[in-house]
């Protein structure tokens, strides 16, 4: 039996019936009800309570702190899987067999190289360009090299371009990093796995082979798995919105990179480090927390639109911090972060608003310990999120319910005015 919600306009007595399906009513059903002659709409800046698509990729229970990709708990994937296996899962809906995984890894390895002309583009950026801006421009520029991606209905071409982008993302990121350090680029090494090769392209010096500590490779895999997807967040929404007008996947991912760059989204890990450095030492924390409570500061790396409990990714990263610091030595800001977390979790302001550490609270500390400058932190988020963006892109462009994204507005500007010639303006 269909559940129905009745909505009555008290002033006129007009009543409409809204069928409830999957816990939602259709916003367009509200159009039937006229209020002062105008069809009723909803007002929802920031999409607090508006579902924009059906999706079978990622499930989050924010109250319980649950995150699942295609039904698998992120904790299990972080424990047992690799990033490329997780990417396959996100894109195809199932974990690969051993044979499928070997083929997928081989395909991705074959697509690691950047086009020569893209290197020229990278060289053209200022020496101190932000790597996220370089990443955004370069991902968009890929479309000029791979225009076949325009036909997103062609399954083979879509699969090829997805593999191209997942393969090239670490190379692009490593080149952006080395450009900032005025170091020569290191070409991909096909004998290494995805994360090992990334570390080699970043940190190789004069040695013939770069041998990364296996614990660091594993830490990188875990960080990449945790960042691979997060359902309809700001950057995924940007990807889907740009896809809705019929764009190729490079243009869409470039939009995602741009959205991710913001300090309230992926840029938060960079902002956390800045905040911890500003606080400086545990004795300065009470003053900082008081400024947050007065609304003068924001506690970066805390709070989440969906999680009203400890972010499950933050829990795993907190554990990884210890493993990485065993190898790299302890980042002295860890003490400030731990003390800040302790004080905030016991403070009424944070408790009443259900503000807990999110994925970005500890990830920056790891990245810094690994030798990355803060501008690279969000790039390290963008590489693995590419799998999620592409899975969401794929789902979006094959969705029979897809319509071009076009929200309504409530106009608050001037009414009609007669044009004033320039000579008559005061
Ligand atoms: N520090 C202090 N107060 C906060 C914070 C914070 N980090 N986050 C939320 N609040 C307060 C906010 O002021 C508001 O209080 P009041 O009800 O008194 O006005 C209340 O909590 C609700 O916050 P909101 O801004 O309505 O929540 P939102 O869902 O719009 O914002 C958020 C979510 C993530 C943008 C926000 O929590 C924030 O700015 N956090 C810091 C930035 C950050 O760490 N971002 C990374 C998010 S996780 C990675 C990702 O997926 O991108």
PDB file of N, CA, C and O and ligand atoms in Angstrom, residues 48 230 233-234 260 262-269 272 292-293 297-308 311 313 349-350 353 355 358-361 381 385, ligand 1:
ATOM      1  N   UNK A  48      20.250  20.341   2.646  1.00  0.00           N
ATOM      2  CA  UNK A  48      20.210  19.656   3.938  1.00  0.00           C
ATOM      3  C   UNK A  48      19.284  18.454   3.916  1.00  0.00           C
ATOM      4  O   UNK A  48      19.528  17.451   4.572  1.00  0.00           O
ATOM      5  N   UNK A 230      32.412   9.105  -0.883  1.00  0.00           N
ATOM      6  CA  UNK A 230      31.665   9.522   0.304  1.00  0.00           C
ATOM      7  C   UNK A 230      30.284  10.026  -0.074  1.00  0.00           C
ATOM      8  O   UNK A 230      29.850  11.085   0.372  1.00  0.00           O
ATOM      9  N   UNK A 233      28.644  14.250  -1.461  1.00  0.00           N
ATOM     10  CA  UNK A 233      29.311  15.393  -0.826  1.00  0.00           C
ATOM     11  C   UNK A 233      29.438  16.529  -1.850  1.00  0.00           C
ATOM     12  O   UNK A 233      29.041  16.389  -3.001  1.00  0.00           O
ATOM     13  N   UNK A 234      30.050  17.623  -1.408  1.00  0.00           N
ATOM     14  CA  UNK A 234      30.116  18.831  -2.245  1.00  0.00           C
ATOM     15  C   UNK A 234      30.783  18.571  -3.605  1.00  0.00           C
ATOM     16  O   UNK A 234      30.257  18.963  -4.649  1.00  0.00           O
ATOM     17  N   UNK A 260      36.564  20.271  -4.235  1.00  0.00           N
ATOM     18  CA  UNK A 260      37.290  19.639  -3.130  1.00  0.00           C
ATOM     19  C   UNK A 260      38.292  20.601  -2.489  1.00  0.00           C
ATOM     20  O   UNK A 260      38.601  20.515  -1.306  1.00  0.00           O
ATOM     21  N   UNK A 262      38.124  23.582  -1.574  1.00  0.00           N
ATOM     22  CA  UNK A 262      37.634  24.518  -0.545  1.00  0.00           C
ATOM     23  C   UNK A 262      37.946  24.056   0.874  1.00  0.00           C
ATOM     24  O   UNK A 262      37.907  22.862   1.160  1.00  0.00           O
ATOM     25  N   UNK A 263      38.264  25.016   1.789  1.00  0.00           N
ATOM     26  CA  UNK A 263      38.655  24.636   3.152  1.00  0.00           C
ATOM     27  C   UNK A 263      37.551  23.960   3.973  1.00  0.00           C
ATOM     28  O   UNK A 263      37.846  23.330   4.983  1.00  0.00           O
ATOM     29  N   UNK A 264      36.287  24.074   3.533  1.00  0.00           N
ATOM     30  CA  UNK A 264      35.237  23.375   4.283  1.00  0.00           C
ATOM     31  C   UNK A 264      35.098  21.933   3.814  1.00  0.00           C
ATOM     32  O   UNK A 264      34.381  21.139   4.415  1.00  0.00           O
ATOM     33  N   UNK A 265      35.778  21.580   2.726  1.00  0.00           N
ATOM     34  CA  UNK A 265      35.676  20.218   2.169  1.00  0.00           C
ATOM     35  C   UNK A 265      37.076  19.597   2.250  1.00  0.00           C
ATOM     36  O   UNK A 265      37.644  19.499   3.343  1.00  0.00           O
ATOM     37  N   UNK A 266      37.664  19.229   1.134  1.00  0.00           N
ATOM     38  CA  UNK A 266      38.973  18.551   1.168  1.00  0.00           C
ATOM     39  C   UNK A 266      40.110  19.434   1.638  1.00  0.00           C
ATOM     40  O   UNK A 266      41.132  18.934   2.124  1.00  0.00           O
ATOM     41  N   UNK A 267      39.926  20.743   1.499  1.00  0.00           N
ATOM     42  CA  UNK A 267      40.980  21.663   1.933  1.00  0.00           C
ATOM     43  C   UNK A 267      41.098  21.740   3.442  1.00  0.00           C
ATOM     44  O   UNK A 267      41.998  22.404   3.971  1.00  0.00           O
ATOM     45  N   UNK A 268      40.208  21.037   4.154  1.00  0.00           N
ATOM     46  CA  UNK A 268      40.224  21.116   5.617  1.00  0.00           C
ATOM     47  C   UNK A 268      41.502  20.528   6.212  1.00  0.00           C
ATOM     48  O   UNK A 268      41.987  21.006   7.239  1.00  0.00           O
ATOM     49  N   UNK A 269      42.079  19.499   5.569  1.00  0.00           N
ATOM     50  CA  UNK A 269      43.296  18.895   6.161  1.00  0.00           C
ATOM     51  C   UNK A 269      44.448  19.894   6.185  1.00  0.00           C
ATOM     52  O   UNK A 269      45.238  19.935   7.121  1.00  0.00           O
ATOM     53  N   UNK A 272      43.645  22.306   8.989  1.00  0.00           N
ATOM     54  CA  UNK A 272      43.862  21.744  10.332  1.00  0.00           C
ATOM     55  C   UNK A 272      45.305  21.999  10.768  1.00  0.00           C
ATOM     56  O   UNK A 272      45.580  22.441  11.885  1.00  0.00           O
ATOM     57  N   UNK A 292      36.451  29.664  19.437  1.00  0.00           N
ATOM     58  CA  UNK A 292      35.531  28.864  18.611  1.00  0.00           C
ATOM     59  C   UNK A 292      34.111  29.025  19.151  1.00  0.00           C
ATOM     60  O   UNK A 292      33.158  29.257  18.404  1.00  0.00           O
ATOM     61  N   UNK A 293      33.985  28.944  20.473  1.00  0.00           N
ATOM     62  CA  UNK A 293      32.649  29.011  21.075  1.00  0.00           C
ATOM     63  C   UNK A 293      32.031  30.407  20.943  1.00  0.00           C
ATOM     64  O   UNK A 293      30.814  30.552  20.898  1.00  0.00           O
ATOM     65  N   UNK A 297      36.174  31.634  15.596  1.00  0.00           N
ATOM     66  CA  UNK A 297      37.018  30.664  14.900  1.00  0.00           C
ATOM     67  C   UNK A 297      36.201  29.427  14.582  1.00  0.00           C
ATOM     68  O   UNK A 297      35.162  29.203  15.189  1.00  0.00           O
ATOM     69  N   UNK A 298      36.686  28.619  13.644  1.00  0.00           N
ATOM     70  CA  UNK A 298      36.057  27.327  13.340  1.00  0.00           C
ATOM     71  C   UNK A 298      37.082  26.259  13.671  1.00  0.00           C
ATOM     72  O   UNK A 298      38.273  26.429  13.423  1.00  0.00           O
ATOM     73  N   UNK A 299      36.615  25.212  14.283  1.00  0.00           N
ATOM     74  CA  UNK A 299      37.531  24.123  14.635  1.00  0.00           C
ATOM     75  C   UNK A 299      37.664  23.235  13.406  1.00  0.00           C
ATOM     76  O   UNK A 299      36.775  22.419  13.115  1.00  0.00           O
ATOM     77  N   UNK A 300      38.736  23.408  12.650  1.00  0.00           N
ATOM     78  CA  UNK A 300      38.898  22.664  11.401  1.00  0.00           C
ATOM     79  C   UNK A 300      39.138  21.182  11.718  1.00  0.00           C
ATOM     80  O   UNK A 300      39.790  20.854  12.707  1.00  0.00           O
ATOM     81  N   UNK A 301      38.602  20.311  10.846  1.00  0.00           N
ATOM     82  CA  UNK A 301      38.735  18.877  11.090  1.00  0.00           C
ATOM     83  C   UNK A 301      37.702  18.347  12.076  1.00  0.00           C
ATOM     84  O   UNK A 301      37.758  17.191  12.482  1.00  0.00           O
ATOM     85  N   UNK A 302      36.761  19.195  12.452  1.00  0.00           N
ATOM     86  CA  UNK A 302      35.665  18.795  13.341  1.00  0.00           C
ATOM     87  C   UNK A 302      34.336  19.077  12.649  1.00  0.00           C
ATOM     88  O   UNK A 302      34.197  20.059  11.930  1.00  0.00           O
ATOM     89  N   UNK A 303      33.366  18.220  12.909  1.00  0.00           N
ATOM     90  CA  UNK A 303      32.019  18.454  12.394  1.00  0.00           C
ATOM     91  C   UNK A 303      31.844  17.840  11.023  1.00  0.00           C
ATOM     92  O   UNK A 303      32.809  17.646  10.267  1.00  0.00           O
ATOM     93  N   UNK A 304      30.618  17.510  10.720  1.00  0.00           N
ATOM     94  CA  UNK A 304      30.319  16.929   9.417  1.00  0.00           C
ATOM     95  C   UNK A 304      28.828  17.059   9.166  1.00  0.00           C
ATOM     96  O   UNK A 304      28.034  16.951  10.095  1.00  0.00           O
ATOM     97  N   UNK A 305      28.473  17.286   7.906  1.00  0.00           N
ATOM     98  CA  UNK A 305      27.053  17.393   7.569  1.00  0.00           C
ATOM     99  C   UNK A 305      26.306  16.097   7.883  1.00  0.00           C
ATOM    100  O   UNK A 305      25.164  16.118   8.342  1.00  0.00           O
ATOM    101  N   UNK A 306      26.957  14.969   7.668  1.00  0.00           N
ATOM    102  CA  UNK A 306      26.250  13.690   7.808  1.00  0.00           C
ATOM    103  C   UNK A 306      26.594  12.976   9.119  1.00  0.00           C
ATOM    104  O   UNK A 306      25.713  12.442   9.791  1.00  0.00           O
ATOM    105  N   UNK A 307      27.878  12.954   9.493  1.00  0.00           N
ATOM    106  CA  UNK A 307      28.245  12.228  10.713  1.00  0.00           C
ATOM    107  C   UNK A 307      27.873  13.035  11.947  1.00  0.00           C
ATOM    108  O   UNK A 307      28.365  14.140  12.142  1.00  0.00           O
ATOM    109  N   UNK A 308      27.046  12.457  12.777  1.00  0.00           N
ATOM    110  CA  UNK A 308      26.742  13.064  14.072  1.00  0.00           C
ATOM    111  C   UNK A 308      27.303  12.137  15.149  1.00  0.00           C
ATOM    112  O   UNK A 308      26.742  11.946  16.211  1.00  0.00           O
ATOM    113  N   UNK A 311      33.525  10.086  13.012  1.00  0.00           N
ATOM    114  CA  UNK A 311      33.708   9.690  11.613  1.00  0.00           C
ATOM    115  C   UNK A 311      34.525   8.388  11.587  1.00  0.00           C
ATOM    116  O   UNK A 311      35.640   8.350  12.109  1.00  0.00           O
ATOM    117  N   UNK A 313      36.211   7.001   9.415  1.00  0.00           N
ATOM    118  CA  UNK A 313      37.504   7.174   8.729  1.00  0.00           C
ATOM    119  C   UNK A 313      38.521   7.780   9.695  1.00  0.00           C
ATOM    120  O   UNK A 313      39.695   7.430   9.677  1.00  0.00           O
ATOM    121  N   UNK A 349      29.672  22.654  24.158  1.00  0.00           N
ATOM    122  CA  UNK A 349      29.448  23.275  22.843  1.00  0.00           C
ATOM    123  C   UNK A 349      29.529  22.220  21.735  1.00  0.00           C
ATOM    124  O   UNK A 349      28.651  22.129  20.875  1.00  0.00           O
ATOM    125  N   UNK A 350      30.574  21.399  21.779  1.00  0.00           N
ATOM    126  CA  UNK A 350      30.795  20.403  20.724  1.00  0.00           C
ATOM    127  C   UNK A 350      29.841  19.221  20.888  1.00  0.00           C
ATOM    128  O   UNK A 350      29.301  18.705  19.913  1.00  0.00           O
ATOM    129  N   UNK A 353      26.249  19.946  19.725  1.00  0.00           N
ATOM    130  CA  UNK A 353      26.126  20.064  18.265  1.00  0.00           C
ATOM    131  C   UNK A 353      26.607  18.789  17.559  1.00  0.00           C
ATOM    132  O   UNK A 353      26.677  18.731  16.339  1.00  0.00           O
ATOM    133  N   UNK A 355      29.584  17.484  17.317  1.00  0.00           N
ATOM    134  CA  UNK A 355      30.775  17.759  16.507  1.00  0.00           C
ATOM    135  C   UNK A 355      31.902  16.834  16.956  1.00  0.00           C
ATOM    136  O   UNK A 355      32.358  16.908  18.092  1.00  0.00           O
ATOM    137  N   UNK A 358      36.605  14.660  12.133  1.00  0.00           N
ATOM    138  CA  UNK A 358      36.309  14.035  10.846  1.00  0.00           C
ATOM    139  C   UNK A 358      37.611  13.537  10.205  1.00  0.00           C
ATOM    140  O   UNK A 358      38.686  13.641  10.806  1.00  0.00           O
ATOM    141  N   UNK A 359      37.494  13.026   8.986  1.00  0.00           N
ATOM    142  CA  UNK A 359      38.630  12.382   8.308  1.00  0.00           C
ATOM    143  C   UNK A 359      39.866  13.285   8.233  1.00  0.00           C
ATOM    144  O   UNK A 359      41.001  12.817   8.196  1.00  0.00           O
ATOM    145  N   UNK A 360      39.632  14.601   8.212  1.00  0.00           N
ATOM    146  CA  UNK A 360      40.745  15.529   8.002  1.00  0.00           C
ATOM    147  C   UNK A 360      41.506  15.885   9.268  1.00  0.00           C
ATOM    148  O   UNK A 360      42.547  16.523   9.190  1.00  0.00           O
ATOM    149  N   UNK A 361      40.993  15.496  10.425  1.00  0.00           N
ATOM    150  CA  UNK A 361      41.624  15.972  11.661  1.00  0.00           C
ATOM    151  C   UNK A 361      43.035  15.419  11.828  1.00  0.00           C
ATOM    152  O   UNK A 361      43.955  16.137  12.214  1.00  0.00           O
ATOM    153  N   UNK A 381      43.996  13.785  -1.296  1.00  0.00           N
ATOM    154  CA  UNK A 381      42.577  13.438  -1.156  1.00  0.00           C
ATOM    155  C   UNK A 381      41.996  13.227  -2.571  1.00  0.00           C
ATOM    156  O   UNK A 381      41.226  12.288  -2.819  1.00  0.00           O
ATOM    157  N   UNK A 385      39.893  10.008  -4.458  1.00  0.00           N
ATOM    158  CA  UNK A 385      38.480  10.346  -4.666  1.00  0.00           C
ATOM    159  C   UNK A 385      38.103  10.241  -6.149  1.00  0.00           C
ATOM    160  O   UNK A 385      36.910  10.138  -6.484  1.00  0.00           O
TER     161      UNK A 385
HETATM  162  N1  LIG B   1      33.760  24.354  14.599  1.00  0.00           N
HETATM  163  C1  LIG B   1      32.901  25.051  15.368  1.00  0.00           C
HETATM  164  N2  LIG B   1      31.571  25.006  15.239  1.00  0.00           N
HETATM  165  C2  LIG B   1      31.075  24.223  14.265  1.00  0.00           C
HETATM  166  C3  LIG B   1      31.908  23.463  13.422  1.00  0.00           C
HETATM  167  C4  LIG B   1      33.287  23.541  13.622  1.00  0.00           C
HETATM  168  N3  LIG B   1      34.122  22.829  12.864  1.00  0.00           N
HETATM  169  N4  LIG B   1      31.135  22.786  12.551  1.00  0.00           N
HETATM  170  C5  LIG B   1      29.887  23.102  12.833  1.00  0.00           C
HETATM  171  N5  LIG B   1      29.828  23.986  13.867  1.00  0.00           N
HETATM  172  C6  LIG B   1      28.629  24.540  14.515  1.00  0.00           C
HETATM  173  C7  LIG B   1      28.025  25.636  13.663  1.00  0.00           C
HETATM  174  O1  LIG B   1      28.550  26.895  13.998  1.00  0.00           O
HETATM  175  C8  LIG B   1      26.573  25.502  14.012  1.00  0.00           C
HETATM  176  O2  LIG B   1      26.364  26.053  15.288  1.00  0.00           O
HETATM  177  P1  LIG B   1      25.006  26.889  15.629  1.00  0.00           P
HETATM  178  O3  LIG B   1      23.920  25.855  15.565  1.00  0.00           O
HETATM  179  O4  LIG B   1      25.251  27.444  16.966  1.00  0.00           O
HETATM  180  O5  LIG B   1      24.896  27.926  14.550  1.00  0.00           O
HETATM  181  C9  LIG B   1      26.373  23.991  14.156  1.00  0.00           C
HETATM  182  O6  LIG B   1      27.654  23.496  14.556  1.00  0.00           O
HETATM  183  C10 LIG B   1      25.930  23.324  12.860  1.00  0.00           C
HETATM  184  O7  LIG B   1      26.915  23.551  11.867  1.00  0.00           O
HETATM  185  P2  LIG B   1      26.651  23.833  10.334  1.00  0.00           P
HETATM  186  O8  LIG B   1      27.652  24.817   9.818  1.00  0.00           O
HETATM  187  O9  LIG B   1      25.218  24.142  10.120  1.00  0.00           O
HETATM  188  O10 LIG B   1      26.965  22.399   9.736  1.00  0.00           O
HETATM  189  P3  LIG B   1      27.144  22.043   8.208  1.00  0.00           P
HETATM  190  O11 LIG B   1      26.605  20.684   8.049  1.00  0.00           O
HETATM  191  O12 LIG B   1      26.595  23.099   7.310  1.00  0.00           O
HETATM  192  O13 LIG B   1      28.721  22.051   8.003  1.00  0.00           O
HETATM  193  C11 LIG B   1      30.955  21.363   7.898  1.00  0.00           C
HETATM  194  C12 LIG B   1      29.496  20.913   7.967  1.00  0.00           C
HETATM  195  C13 LIG B   1      31.835  20.141   7.650  1.00  0.00           C
HETATM  196  C14 LIG B   1      31.138  22.334   6.696  1.00  0.00           C
HETATM  197  C15 LIG B   1      31.310  22.068   9.235  1.00  0.00           C
HETATM  198  O14 LIG B   1      31.172  21.172  10.309  1.00  0.00           O
HETATM  199  C16 LIG B   1      32.720  22.651   9.199  1.00  0.00           C
HETATM  200  O15 LIG B   1      32.902  23.790   8.736  1.00  0.00           O
HETATM  201  N6  LIG B   1      33.738  21.894   9.704  1.00  0.00           N
HETATM  202  C17 LIG B   1      35.119  22.349   9.625  1.00  0.00           C
HETATM  203  C18 LIG B   1      35.673  22.100   8.251  1.00  0.00           C
HETATM  204  C19 LIG B   1      35.994  20.630   8.047  1.00  0.00           C
HETATM  205  O16 LIG B   1      36.629  19.993   8.872  1.00  0.00           O
HETATM  206  N7  LIG B   1      35.585  20.124   6.856  1.00  0.00           N
HETATM  207  C20 LIG B   1      35.877  18.730   6.475  1.00  0.00           C
HETATM  208  C21 LIG B   1      34.633  17.884   6.383  1.00  0.00           C
HETATM  209  S1  LIG B   1      35.047  16.137   6.276  1.00  0.00           S
HETATM  210  C22 LIG B   1      35.827  15.987   4.774  1.00  0.00           C
HETATM  211  C23 LIG B   1      34.890  16.098   3.643  1.00  0.00           C
HETATM  212  O17 LIG B   1      34.088  15.158   3.433  1.00  0.00           O
HETATM  213  O18 LIG B   1      34.970  17.111   2.925  1.00  0.00           O
END
